[in-house]
GROMACS .gro file of C-alpha atoms in nm:
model
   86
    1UNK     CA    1   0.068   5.456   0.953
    2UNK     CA    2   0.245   5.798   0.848
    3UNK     CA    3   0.204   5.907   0.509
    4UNK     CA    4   0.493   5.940   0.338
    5UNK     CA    5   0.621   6.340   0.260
    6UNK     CA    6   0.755   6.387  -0.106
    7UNK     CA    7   0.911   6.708  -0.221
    8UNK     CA    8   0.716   6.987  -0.330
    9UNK     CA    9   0.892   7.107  -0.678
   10UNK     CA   10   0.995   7.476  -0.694
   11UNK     CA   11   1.074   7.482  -1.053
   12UNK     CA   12   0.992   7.278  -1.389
   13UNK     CA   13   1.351   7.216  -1.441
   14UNK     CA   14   1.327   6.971  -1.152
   15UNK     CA   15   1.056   6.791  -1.341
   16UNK     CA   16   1.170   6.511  -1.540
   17UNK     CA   17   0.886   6.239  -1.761
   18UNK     CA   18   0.910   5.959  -1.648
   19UNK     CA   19   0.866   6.062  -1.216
   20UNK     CA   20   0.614   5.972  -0.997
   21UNK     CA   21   0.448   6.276  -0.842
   22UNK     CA   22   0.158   6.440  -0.693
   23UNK     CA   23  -0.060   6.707  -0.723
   24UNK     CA   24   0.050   6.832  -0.387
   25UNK     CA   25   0.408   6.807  -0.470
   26UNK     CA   26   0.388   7.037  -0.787
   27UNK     CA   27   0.144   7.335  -0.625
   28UNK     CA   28   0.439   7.567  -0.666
   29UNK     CA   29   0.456   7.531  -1.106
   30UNK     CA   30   0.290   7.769  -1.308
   31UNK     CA   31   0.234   7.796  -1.643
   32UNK     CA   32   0.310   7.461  -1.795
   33UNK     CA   33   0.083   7.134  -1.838
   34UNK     CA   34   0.215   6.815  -1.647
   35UNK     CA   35   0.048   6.558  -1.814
   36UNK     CA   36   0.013   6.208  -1.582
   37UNK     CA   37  -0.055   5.881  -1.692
   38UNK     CA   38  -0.144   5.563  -1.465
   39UNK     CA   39  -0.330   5.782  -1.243
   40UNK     CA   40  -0.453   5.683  -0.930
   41UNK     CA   41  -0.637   5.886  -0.640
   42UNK     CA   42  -0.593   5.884  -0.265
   43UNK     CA   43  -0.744   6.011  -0.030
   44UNK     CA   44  -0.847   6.304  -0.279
   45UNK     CA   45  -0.508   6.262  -0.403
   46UNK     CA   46  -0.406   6.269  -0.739
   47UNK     CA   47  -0.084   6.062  -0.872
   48UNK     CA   48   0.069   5.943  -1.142
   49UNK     CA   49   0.389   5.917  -1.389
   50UNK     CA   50   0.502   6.224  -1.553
   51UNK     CA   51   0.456   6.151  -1.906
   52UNK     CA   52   0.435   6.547  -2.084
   53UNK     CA   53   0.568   6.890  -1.974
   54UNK     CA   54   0.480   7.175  -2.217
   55UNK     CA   55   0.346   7.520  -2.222
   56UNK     CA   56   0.074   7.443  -2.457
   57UNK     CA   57  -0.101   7.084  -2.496
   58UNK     CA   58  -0.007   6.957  -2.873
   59UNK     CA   59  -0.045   6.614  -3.091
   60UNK     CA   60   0.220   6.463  -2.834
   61UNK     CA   61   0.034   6.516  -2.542
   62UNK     CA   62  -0.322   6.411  -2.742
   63UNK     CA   63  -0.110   6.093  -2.775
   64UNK     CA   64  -0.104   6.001  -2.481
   65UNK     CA   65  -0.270   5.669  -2.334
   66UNK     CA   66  -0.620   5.741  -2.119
   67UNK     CA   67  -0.703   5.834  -1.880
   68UNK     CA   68  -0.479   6.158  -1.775
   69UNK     CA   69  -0.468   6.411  -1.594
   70UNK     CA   70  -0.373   6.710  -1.708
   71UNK     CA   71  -0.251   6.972  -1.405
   72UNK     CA   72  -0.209   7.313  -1.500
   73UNK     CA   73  -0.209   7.665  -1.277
   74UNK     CA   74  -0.199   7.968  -1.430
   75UNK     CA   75  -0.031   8.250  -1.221
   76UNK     CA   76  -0.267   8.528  -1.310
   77UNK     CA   77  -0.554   8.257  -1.159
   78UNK     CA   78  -0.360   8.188  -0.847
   79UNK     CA   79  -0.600   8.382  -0.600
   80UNK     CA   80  -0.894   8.191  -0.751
   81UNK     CA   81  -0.696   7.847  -0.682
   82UNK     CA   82  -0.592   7.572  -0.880
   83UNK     CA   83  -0.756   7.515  -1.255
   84UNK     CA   84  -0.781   7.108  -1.337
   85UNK     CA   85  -0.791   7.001  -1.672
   86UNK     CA   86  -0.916   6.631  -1.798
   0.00000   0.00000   0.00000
């Protein structure tokens, strides 16, 4: 069975709460936390609904219903890889 190929996001702007994404599909954003709920992992996969964008975590995103992951790269860390936060 093929897996099925989402798009990979470019900018934040495309982005909206509410969208189901990957990890995979949002290894282009920097700088921002993307905050998913209703995660679920496949196949080392992470996944889940959109549910805070922001440059800095605040009482909205402390808000929100657990578990979540929290995916955040920061550019000046991008030849070290990806930084994960729980």
């Amino acid at each position: 069975m093929a897996t099925e190929e989402r798009k990979v996001f470019c900018n934040i702007s495309e982005i909206q709460m509410g969208m189901l994404v990957n990890q995979k599909q949002l290894r282009n954003i920097y700088g921002y936390h993307i905050v998913l709920t209703g995660v679920k992992i496949t196949q080392n996969i992470i996944t889940g609904i959109v549910s805070f964008i922001g440059k800095e975590l605040n009482v909205e995103s402390n808000r929100l219903e657990k578990p979540v992951f929290d995916f955040y790269q920061d550019l000046t860390e991008m030849e070290e890889g990806v930084h994960y936060d729980e």
